[in-house]
Short mmCIF file of C-alpha atoms in Angstrom, two decimals:
data_model
loop_
_atom_site.label_atom_id
_atom_site.label_comp_id
_atom_site.label_asym_id
_atom_site.label_seq_id
_atom_site.Cartn_x
_atom_site.Cartn_y
_atom_site.Cartn_z
CA UNK A 171 -39.03 40.37 29.07
CA UNK A 172 -40.94 37.11 29.39
CA UNK A 173 -42.39 37.40 25.88
CA UNK A 174 -39.02 38.39 24.44
CA UNK A 175 -37.36 35.39 26.08
CA UNK A 176 -40.10 33.07 24.80
CA UNK A 177 -39.80 34.39 21.24
CA UNK A 178 -35.99 34.16 21.33
CA UNK A 179 -36.15 30.61 22.65
CA UNK A 180 -38.68 29.66 19.98
CA UNK A 181 -36.45 31.20 17.30
CA UNK A 182 -33.50 29.17 18.61
CA UNK A 183 -35.51 25.93 18.67
CA UNK A 184 -36.84 26.46 15.13
CA UNK A 185 -33.40 27.25 13.75
CA UNK A 186 -31.84 24.32 15.61
CA UNK A 187 -34.52 22.03 14.17
CA UNK A 188 -33.92 23.34 10.65
CA UNK A 189 -30.17 22.85 11.06
CA UNK A 190 -30.68 19.27 12.22
CA UNK A 191 -33.05 18.59 9.32
CA UNK A 192 -30.43 19.95 6.93
CA UNK A 193 -27.81 17.63 8.43
CA UNK A 194 -30.18 14.69 8.18
CA UNK A 195 -30.93 15.40 4.54
CA UNK A 196 -27.26 15.80 3.66
CA UNK A 197 -26.32 12.60 5.48
CA UNK A 198 -29.07 10.63 3.77
CA UNK A 199 -28.07 12.04 0.38
CA UNK A 200 -24.44 11.10 1.02
CA UNK A 201 -25.15 7.49 1.96
CA UNK A 202 -27.84 7.03 -0.70
CA UNK A 203 -25.36 8.20 -3.34
CA UNK A 204 -22.67 5.87 -2.01
CA UNK A 205 -25.12 2.97 -2.01
CA UNK A 206 -26.04 3.67 -5.63
CA UNK A 207 -22.32 3.47 -6.50
CA UNK A 208 -21.95 0.14 -4.66
CA UNK A 209 -19.68 1.98 -2.23
CA UNK A 210 -21.75 1.55 0.95
CA UNK A 211 -23.86 -1.37 2.14
CA UNK A 212 -24.51 -1.15 5.84
CA UNK A 213 -25.87 0.68 8.85
CA UNK A 214 -25.20 4.24 10.02
CA UNK A 215 -25.66 5.95 13.38
CA UNK A 216 -24.68 9.54 14.12
CA UNK A 217 -25.15 11.06 17.58
CA UNK A 218 -24.47 14.40 19.22
CA UNK A 219 -24.07 14.39 23.00
CA UNK A 220 -25.54 10.90 23.04
CA UNK A 221 -28.70 11.87 21.13
CA UNK A 222 -29.18 10.06 17.82
CA UNK A 223 -29.57 12.59 15.01
CA UNK A 224 -29.33 10.10 12.15
CA UNK A 225 -29.78 6.33 11.95
CA UNK A 226 -30.50 4.33 8.82
CA UNK A 227 -29.84 1.08 6.97
CA UNK A 228 -28.69 0.85 3.34
CA UNK A 229 -28.68 -2.39 1.39
CA UNK A 230 -28.85 -6.09 2.14
CA UNK A 231 -27.87 -8.27 5.08
CA UNK A 232 -27.93 -11.28 2.75
CA UNK A 233 -27.52 -10.79 -1.00
CA UNK A 234 -28.59 -14.28 -2.08
CA UNK A 235 -31.93 -14.16 -0.29
CA UNK A 236 -32.43 -10.40 -0.69
CA UNK A 237 -32.82 -9.91 3.06
CA UNK A 238 -32.56 -6.21 3.84
CA UNK A 239 -30.53 -4.76 6.66
CA UNK A 240 -32.37 -3.24 9.61
CA UNK A 241 -31.22 -1.13 12.52
CA UNK A 242 -30.89 -4.18 14.78
CA UNK A 243 -28.72 -6.19 12.36
CA UNK A 244 -25.54 -7.58 13.93
CA UNK A 245 -22.13 -7.18 12.28
CA UNK A 246 -18.68 -8.58 12.91
CA UNK A 247 -16.57 -5.64 14.09
CA UNK A 248 -13.13 -6.86 12.93
CA UNK A 249 -10.42 -4.59 14.40
CA UNK A 250 -12.96 -2.34 16.12
CA UNK A 251 -12.93 -5.28 18.57
CA UNK A 252 -9.49 -4.17 19.79
CA UNK A 253 -10.96 -1.46 22.03
CA UNK A 254 -12.89 -4.13 23.96
CA UNK A 255 -9.74 -6.22 24.35
CA UNK A 256 -7.95 -3.14 25.68
CA UNK A 257 -10.80 -2.45 28.10
CA UNK A 258 -10.57 -6.03 29.34
CA UNK A 259 -6.91 -5.44 30.20
CA UNK A 260 -7.76 -2.13 31.90
CA UNK A 261 -10.41 -3.82 34.06
CA UNK A 262 -7.97 -6.57 35.09
CA UNK A 263 -5.42 -3.90 36.00
CA UNK A 264 -8.01 -2.07 38.10
CA UNK A 265 -8.72 -5.32 39.95
CA UNK A 266 -5.02 -5.72 40.67
CA UNK A 267 -4.72 -8.91 38.61
CA UNK A 268 -1.97 -7.52 36.37
CA UNK A 269 0.08 -4.40 35.70
CA UNK A 270 0.69 -2.64 32.42
CA UNK A 271 4.44 -2.86 33.00
CA UNK A 272 4.39 -6.65 33.42
CA UNK A 273 6.37 -8.60 30.85
CA UNK A 274 4.05 -10.75 28.75
CA UNK A 275 6.12 -13.82 29.65
CA UNK A 276 4.79 -13.54 33.21
CA UNK A 277 1.45 -14.82 31.88
CA UNK A 278 2.68 -16.61 28.77
CA UNK A 279 5.98 -18.34 29.68
CA UNK A 280 6.12 -19.78 26.16
CA UNK A 281 7.08 -16.27 25.00
CA UNK A 282 10.07 -15.90 27.34
CA UNK A 283 12.39 -15.54 24.33
CA UNK A 284 10.70 -12.23 23.50
CA UNK A 285 12.45 -10.49 26.36
CA UNK A 286 11.13 -7.26 27.76
CA UNK A 287 7.88 -6.85 25.82
CA UNK A 288 5.26 -5.53 28.24
CA UNK A 289 1.47 -5.54 28.26
CA UNK A 290 1.55 -1.79 27.59
CA UNK A 291 3.74 -2.39 24.52
CA UNK A 292 1.04 -4.66 23.11
CA UNK A 293 -1.72 -2.16 23.90
CA UNK A 294 0.20 0.59 22.08
CA UNK A 295 1.53 -1.55 19.16
CA UNK A 296 5.13 -0.96 20.24
CA UNK A 297 6.05 -4.58 21.08
CA UNK A 298 7.61 -5.74 17.82
CA UNK A 299 6.02 -9.20 17.68
CA UNK A 300 5.92 -10.46 14.06
CA UNK A 301 2.66 -11.01 12.21
CA UNK A 302 1.02 -14.28 13.25
CA UNK A 303 -1.05 -14.37 10.05
CA UNK A 304 2.09 -14.72 7.92
CA UNK A 305 3.59 -17.31 10.28
CA UNK A 306 0.45 -19.46 10.24
CA UNK A 307 0.29 -19.15 6.46
CA UNK A 308 3.77 -20.69 6.27
CA UNK A 309 3.78 -23.15 9.18
CA UNK A 310 0.24 -24.13 10.17
CA UNK A 311 -1.68 -27.30 9.29
CA UNK A 312 -4.61 -25.61 7.58
CA UNK A 313 -6.93 -28.55 8.10
CA UNK A 314 -7.17 -27.39 11.73
CA UNK A 315 -8.56 -24.27 13.33
CA UNK A 316 -5.99 -22.10 15.11
CA UNK A 317 -6.62 -20.55 18.54
CA UNK A 318 -4.80 -18.03 20.71
CA UNK A 319 -3.08 -20.87 22.54
CA UNK A 320 -1.73 -22.02 19.19
CA UNK A 321 -0.12 -18.61 18.63
CA UNK A 322 1.85 -19.05 21.86
CA UNK A 323 2.78 -22.61 20.86
CA UNK A 324 3.87 -21.65 17.32
CA UNK A 325 5.93 -18.70 18.52
CA UNK A 326 7.61 -20.88 21.16
CA UNK A 327 8.34 -23.55 18.55
CA UNK A 328 9.60 -21.45 15.65
CA UNK A 329 10.76 -18.33 17.54
CA UNK A 330 10.16 -15.91 14.65
CA UNK A 331 12.46 -12.89 14.80
CA UNK A 332 10.92 -9.76 16.32
CA UNK A 333 10.39 -6.88 13.91
CA UNK A 334 12.08 -4.48 16.35
CA UNK A 335 13.01 -4.09 20.01
CA UNK A 336 10.24 -3.19 22.49
CA UNK A 337 9.30 0.48 22.34
CA UNK A 338 11.77 1.12 19.53
CA UNK A 339 8.98 2.07 17.15
CA UNK A 340 5.26 1.79 16.46
CA UNK A 341 3.88 -0.85 14.10
CA UNK A 342 0.24 -1.91 14.05
CA UNK A 343 0.06 -5.50 15.30
CA UNK A 344 -2.77 -8.01 15.21
CA UNK A 345 -0.42 -10.40 17.01
CA UNK A 346 -0.18 -8.08 19.99
CA UNK A 347 -3.94 -7.93 20.50
CA UNK A 348 -4.33 -11.69 20.01
CA UNK A 349 -1.74 -12.15 22.78
CA UNK A 350 -3.68 -9.69 24.96
CA UNK A 351 -6.76 -11.86 24.38
CA UNK A 352 -4.79 -14.87 25.61
CA UNK A 353 -3.57 -12.95 28.67
CA UNK A 354 -7.19 -12.09 29.52
CA UNK A 355 -8.10 -15.78 29.33
CA UNK A 356 -5.19 -16.97 31.44
CA UNK A 357 -5.50 -14.28 34.11
CA UNK A 358 -9.31 -14.42 34.43
CA UNK A 359 -9.56 -18.19 33.90
CA UNK A 360 -12.50 -17.48 31.62
CA UNK A 361 -12.86 -17.60 27.87
CA UNK A 362 -12.34 -14.26 26.13
CA UNK A 363 -16.02 -14.10 25.19
CA UNK A 364 -17.21 -14.99 28.68
CA UNK A 365 -14.96 -12.36 30.27
CA UNK A 366 -16.16 -9.57 27.97
CA UNK A 367 -19.76 -10.64 28.48
CA UNK A 368 -19.53 -10.63 32.28
CA UNK A 369 -17.48 -7.47 32.75
CA UNK A 370 -18.38 -5.24 29.79
CA UNK A 371 -21.42 -6.30 27.78
CA UNK A 372 -23.76 -7.26 30.64
CA UNK A 373 -22.98 -4.25 32.87
CA UNK A 374 -23.59 -1.91 29.93
CA UNK A 375 -26.74 -3.78 28.82
CA UNK A 376 -25.17 -4.44 25.41
CA UNK A 377 -27.56 -7.33 24.83
CA UNK A 378 -26.70 -7.78 21.15
CA UNK A 379 -22.91 -7.79 21.54
CA UNK A 380 -20.89 -10.99 21.82
CA UNK A 381 -17.80 -12.83 20.65
CA UNK A 382 -18.74 -15.02 17.70
CA UNK A 383 -16.53 -17.34 15.64
CA UNK A 384 -18.89 -18.47 12.90
CA UNK A 385 -16.62 -21.20 11.51
CA UNK A 386 -14.85 -22.36 14.67
CA UNK A 387 -18.01 -22.57 16.79
CA UNK A 388 -20.93 -22.19 14.37
CA UNK A 389 -24.37 -21.35 15.69
CA UNK A 390 -27.47 -19.76 14.28
CA UNK A 391 -27.48 -16.03 15.01
CA UNK A 392 -30.70 -14.21 14.17
CA UNK A 393 -30.47 -11.02 12.14
CA UNK A 394 -26.75 -11.32 11.44
CA UNK A 395 -25.26 -9.73 8.31
CA UNK A 396 -23.33 -11.91 5.87
CA UNK A 397 -19.94 -10.47 4.89
CA UNK A 398 -19.04 -10.18 1.19
CA UNK A 399 -15.83 -9.75 -0.79
CA UNK A 400 -15.02 -9.88 -4.51
CA UNK A 401 -13.47 -12.97 -6.10
CA UNK A 402 -10.98 -13.05 -8.99
CA UNK A 403 -13.86 -13.06 -11.50
CA UNK A 404 -15.44 -9.95 -10.01
CA UNK A 405 -18.30 -11.79 -8.31
CA UNK A 406 -19.53 -10.86 -4.84
CA UNK A 407 -18.94 -13.89 -2.58
CA UNK A 408 -18.21 -14.85 1.03
CA UNK A 409 -14.62 -15.68 1.97
CA UNK A 410 -15.78 -19.21 2.83
CA UNK A 411 -16.12 -19.80 -0.91
CA UNK A 412 -12.31 -19.61 -1.12
CA UNK A 413 -12.02 -22.88 0.81
CA UNK A 414 -10.98 -24.07 4.25
CA UNK A 415 -7.31 -23.33 3.59
CA UNK A 416 -8.08 -19.61 3.24
CA UNK A 417 -6.79 -17.64 6.23
CA UNK A 418 -10.12 -16.19 7.38
CA UNK A 419 -11.36 -19.77 7.76
CA UNK A 420 -8.58 -21.56 9.65
CA UNK A 421 -7.78 -18.48 11.81
CA UNK A 422 -11.40 -18.20 12.94
CA UNK A 423 -10.59 -19.52 16.42
CA UNK A 424 -8.41 -16.51 17.27
CA UNK A 425 -9.84 -13.63 19.32
CA UNK A 426 -8.57 -10.37 20.76
CA UNK A 427 -7.65 -8.72 17.48
CA UNK A 428 -11.22 -9.24 16.24
CA UNK A 429 -14.37 -11.41 16.55
CA UNK A 430 -16.59 -9.10 18.63
CA UNK A 431 -20.01 -8.70 16.97
CA UNK A 432 -22.43 -5.89 17.71
CA UNK A 433 -25.13 -3.47 16.56
CA UNK A 434 -25.40 0.28 16.11
CA UNK A 435 -27.23 1.02 19.34
CA UNK A 436 -25.09 -1.30 21.45
CA UNK A 437 -22.03 0.57 20.23
CA UNK A 438 -23.70 3.84 21.20
CA UNK A 439 -24.17 2.38 24.70
CA UNK A 440 -20.45 1.64 24.68
CA UNK A 441 -19.70 5.21 23.62
CA UNK A 442 -21.92 6.59 26.39
CA UNK A 443 -20.27 4.35 28.98
CA UNK A 444 -16.89 5.81 28.02
CA UNK A 445 -18.25 9.34 28.07
CA UNK A 446 -19.92 8.91 31.46
CA UNK A 447 -17.20 6.90 33.24
CA UNK A 448 -19.41 3.86 33.86
CA UNK A 449 -16.62 1.27 33.70
CA UNK A 450 -13.56 3.45 34.16
CA UNK A 451 -12.59 6.82 35.64
CA UNK A 452 -10.82 9.85 34.21
CA UNK A 453 -7.38 8.52 35.15
CA UNK A 454 -8.08 5.33 33.20
CA UNK A 455 -9.33 7.31 30.22
CA UNK A 456 -6.22 9.47 30.27
CA UNK A 457 -4.30 6.27 29.53
CA UNK A 458 -6.80 4.81 27.06
CA UNK A 459 -6.96 8.01 25.00
CA UNK A 460 -3.32 9.06 25.33
CA UNK A 461 -0.73 8.87 22.54
CA UNK A 462 2.02 6.34 23.14
CA UNK A 463 5.65 7.37 22.83
CA UNK A 464 8.63 5.43 21.52
CA UNK A 465 12.21 5.57 22.80
CA UNK A 466 13.11 8.36 20.38
CA UNK A 467 10.48 10.56 22.03
CA UNK A 468 8.14 10.42 19.06
CA UNK A 469 4.40 10.41 19.74
CA UNK A 470 2.37 7.68 18.07
CA UNK A 471 -1.31 8.28 17.45
CA UNK A 472 -2.49 5.16 19.26
CA UNK A 473 -3.73 4.68 22.81
CA UNK A 474 -5.32 1.53 24.21
CA UNK A 475 -7.32 0.15 21.27
CA UNK A 476 -8.01 3.57 19.74
CA UNK A 477 -6.33 5.63 17.02
CA UNK A 478 -6.04 9.24 18.16
CA UNK A 479 -6.00 12.57 16.35
CA UNK A 480 -6.05 16.23 17.34
CA UNK A 481 -7.74 18.64 14.99
CA UNK A 482 -8.01 22.42 15.13
CA UNK A 483 -11.50 22.11 13.66
CA UNK A 484 -12.86 19.08 15.48
CA UNK A 485 -10.81 18.83 18.66
CA UNK A 486 -9.61 15.52 20.06
CA UNK A 487 -10.82 12.47 18.13
CA UNK A 488 -10.58 8.76 18.95
CA UNK A 489 -11.50 6.30 16.23
CA UNK A 490 -10.85 2.85 14.81
CA UNK A 491 -11.66 1.02 11.61
CA UNK A 492 -11.90 -2.69 10.96
CA UNK A 493 -11.81 -5.00 7.97
CA UNK A 494 -12.07 -8.80 7.94
CA UNK A 495 -13.87 -11.52 6.01
CA UNK A 496 -16.24 -9.18 4.19
CA UNK A 497 -16.88 -6.63 6.95
CA UNK A 498 -15.80 -2.97 7.00
CA UNK A 499 -16.46 -1.14 10.26
CA UNK A 500 -15.75 2.23 11.83
CA UNK A 501 -16.41 4.04 15.09
CA UNK A 502 -15.38 7.59 15.94
CA UNK A 503 -15.72 9.48 19.20
CA UNK A 504 -15.18 13.21 18.93
CA UNK A 505 -14.15 13.60 22.54
CA UNK A 506 -13.95 17.40 22.62
CA UNK A 507 -17.38 17.98 21.09
CA UNK A 508 -19.13 14.73 22.07
CA UNK A 509 -20.14 13.56 18.62
CA UNK A 510 -20.27 9.90 17.62
CA UNK A 511 -20.04 8.26 14.20
CA UNK A 512 -20.73 4.52 13.81
CA UNK A 513 -20.56 2.84 10.38
CA UNK A 514 -21.06 -0.92 10.05
CA UNK A 515 -20.82 -2.56 6.62
CA UNK A 516 -21.01 -6.16 5.43
CA UNK A 517 -19.14 -5.44 2.20
CA UNK A 518 -15.37 -5.28 1.87
CA UNK A 519 -14.96 -4.85 -1.86
CA UNK A 520 -12.79 -2.49 -3.96
CA UNK A 521 -15.59 0.08 -4.23
CA UNK A 522 -16.38 0.08 -0.48
CA UNK A 523 -15.72 3.38 1.29
CA UNK A 524 -15.81 4.58 4.89
CA UNK A 525 -16.92 8.21 4.46
CA UNK A 526 -15.93 9.45 7.92
CA UNK A 527 -14.38 12.69 6.64
CA UNK A 528 -17.52 13.52 4.66
CA UNK A 529 -19.79 12.81 7.64
CA UNK A 530 -17.63 15.04 9.81
CA UNK A 531 -17.94 17.90 7.33
CA UNK A 532 -21.72 17.57 7.36
CA UNK A 533 -21.83 17.61 11.16
CA UNK A 534 -19.91 20.89 11.14
CA UNK A 535 -21.89 22.39 8.26
CA UNK A 536 -18.93 22.35 5.89
CA UNK A 537 -19.00 21.89 2.15
CA UNK A 538 -17.87 18.54 0.75
CA UNK A 539 -15.42 19.07 -2.10
CA UNK A 540 -14.18 15.85 -3.59
CA UNK A 541 -12.06 14.96 -6.59
CA UNK A 542 -13.63 12.74 -9.21
CA UNK A 543 -12.75 9.07 -9.28
CA UNK A 544 -11.20 8.05 -12.61
CA UNK A 545 -10.09 4.92 -14.42
CA UNK A 546 -6.50 4.59 -15.63
CA UNK A 547 -4.90 2.26 -18.13
CA UNK A 548 -2.25 -0.14 -16.89
CA UNK A 549 0.53 1.78 -18.65
CA UNK A 550 -0.60 5.03 -16.96
CA UNK A 551 0.48 3.55 -13.61
CA UNK A 552 4.07 2.79 -14.61
CA UNK A 553 5.39 6.23 -13.64
CA UNK A 554 4.20 5.71 -10.06
CA UNK A 555 5.78 2.29 -9.47
CA UNK A 556 8.76 1.85 -7.18
CA UNK A 557 9.99 2.03 -3.59
CA UNK A 558 9.44 5.25 -1.65
CA UNK A 559 11.01 6.26 1.66
CA UNK A 560 11.35 9.20 4.04
CA UNK A 561 13.66 10.13 6.92
CA UNK A 562 10.55 10.99 8.94
CA UNK A 563 9.09 7.47 9.07
CA UNK A 564 10.74 4.05 9.59
CA UNK A 565 8.71 2.17 6.96
CA UNK A 566 9.11 2.19 3.20
CA UNK A 567 6.14 2.08 0.83
CA UNK A 568 6.36 -0.05 -2.30
CA UNK A 569 3.97 0.67 -5.17
CA UNK A 570 3.14 -2.09 -7.64
CA UNK A 571 0.34 -2.70 -10.11
CA UNK A 572 -1.98 -5.51 -11.04
CA UNK A 573 -3.68 -4.87 -14.36
CA UNK A 574 -5.06 -1.32 -14.04
CA UNK A 575 -4.99 -1.05 -10.22
CA UNK A 576 -2.17 0.50 -8.17
CA UNK A 577 -1.24 -1.31 -4.94
CA UNK A 578 0.68 0.03 -1.93
CA UNK A 579 2.57 -2.03 0.63
CA UNK A 580 4.30 -0.66 3.71
CA UNK A 581 7.23 -2.60 5.15
CA UNK A 582 5.93 -5.65 7.02
CA UNK A 583 2.28 -4.88 6.18
CA UNK A 584 -0.25 -6.34 3.76
CA UNK A 585 -0.70 -4.60 0.42
CA UNK A 586 -3.85 -2.61 -0.26
CA UNK A 587 -5.45 -1.33 -3.49
CA UNK A 588 -5.58 2.36 -4.34
CA UNK A 589 -8.44 4.02 -6.19
CA UNK A 590 -7.41 6.61 -8.78
CA UNK A 591 -8.70 10.19 -8.66
CA UNK A 592 -8.02 13.37 -10.59
CA UNK A 593 -4.69 15.22 -10.38
CA UNK A 594 -2.39 12.26 -9.62
CA UNK A 595 -4.28 11.37 -6.45
CA UNK A 596 -4.95 7.87 -5.11
CA UNK A 597 -6.97 6.81 -2.08
CA UNK A 598 -7.53 3.82 0.17
CA UNK A 599 -10.81 4.87 1.76
CA UNK A 600 -11.14 2.13 4.46
CA UNK A 601 -8.06 3.52 6.26
CA UNK A 602 -8.58 7.18 5.23
CA UNK A 603 -5.31 7.14 3.27
CA UNK A 604 -4.62 9.61 0.45
CA UNK A 605 -1.50 9.59 -1.72
CA UNK A 606 -0.93 12.70 -3.87
CA UNK A 607 1.93 12.42 -6.34
CA UNK A 608 4.28 15.29 -7.21
CA UNK A 609 5.63 14.10 -10.60
CA UNK A 610 8.31 16.78 -10.89
CA UNK A 611 10.07 15.56 -7.72
CA UNK A 612 9.23 11.84 -7.99
CA UNK A 613 7.57 11.97 -4.60
CA UNK A 614 4.16 11.83 -2.98
CA UNK A 615 2.39 13.24 0.06
CA UNK A 616 0.95 10.49 2.26
CA UNK A 617 -2.04 11.70 4.28
CA UNK A 618 -3.93 9.79 6.97
CA UNK A 619 -6.29 11.82 9.15
CA UNK A 620 -4.16 14.75 10.37
CA UNK A 621 -0.76 13.24 9.52
CA UNK A 622 1.06 14.27 6.34
CA UNK A 623 4.40 12.75 5.32
CA UNK A 624 6.41 13.27 2.14
CA UNK A 625 7.88 10.09 0.57
CA UNK A 626 10.48 10.21 -2.21
CA UNK A 627 11.26 7.54 -4.78
CA UNK A 628 14.54 5.69 -4.17
#
């Protein structure tokens, strides 16, 4: 029996090792291919039950000086920062310094005209506050840096109309998380960065994670990736080359919706802290990773700083992507099966992709079947143009074109470019969006993660 057990165990270990090697090879092949297509420039970490099974860098931290990325390179996280803002609010609630049901005007009296919007509304994106980026574009003196305090001042001064009543519907809101950042500062009497450092980063030994506003408060950060975008001539540049009146420059003083910087392994520490209840308990996590619900009883796939999905194949998933000033970031926690995907890129260009779905397939030993990317002529796009709507979703989607690229814009949101694929299919990879047209019915199927909605041309 002893020999049989030993042989069986050895067989299991050998096969497990071969399976892991196969995953590693497939992952490396995937990212190497994407890098060769100028679709991925960044760092990757994949873990199972907290154990790193794949970690590698692809490309350059600085293009001009040909400085390569390494596993300790720091990246701006963009909207992946929102989960840290949400955790800051959770920790203040646990201390008894605030309640989720408090109106935001309790801490920001300047916003008294916004009625019954609560902290929980902001956490869940159900508050209805209008987009501060658009307001500052129209009203702000762009020779000055804007801060979170300026958002409160501008909203008090101009009183922009809410997009909807609190909890009436879900609409992703950078404004909401910037206001949460301001609430953290006013309640804790510390700067946003100092609060996160003292109560999250230090306790978790996230030594390479910090709030950094490179234009507002410039300092030399070692081993920090430079973010790149594409200009109108097709050149890879930083957004600073667009001038000081470009929004990523003068809005650099605003935190809460972004501005946390980190590394692969620090983010794995963060993932492990959530898994092992180091900062919060199960009751807290049931709120953080719970779908919000609007007044009509509809579930929205957003908790506290995390997008949520339930999959028959992969179980419960919490994830978030980010994009800002040349950075494209992604973190996914497969809660049911304890797998972690972290992708940090310092490119945000039309060819950039976040291949989360492909990584997931590799982790579960599934085949990757993808349609081929194609190029269309400008006139080929005409049949897709127009306004599309559905009774199942409150927003309309408008499709326009610029030269030979199709653009989509949801009501109240910024437009985004769509890459063309075979069989009337278009994708916006950074947000995992696929649009598949059905020409005979003048409609399309909009897919994002596990949600599918049919839109019809008006």
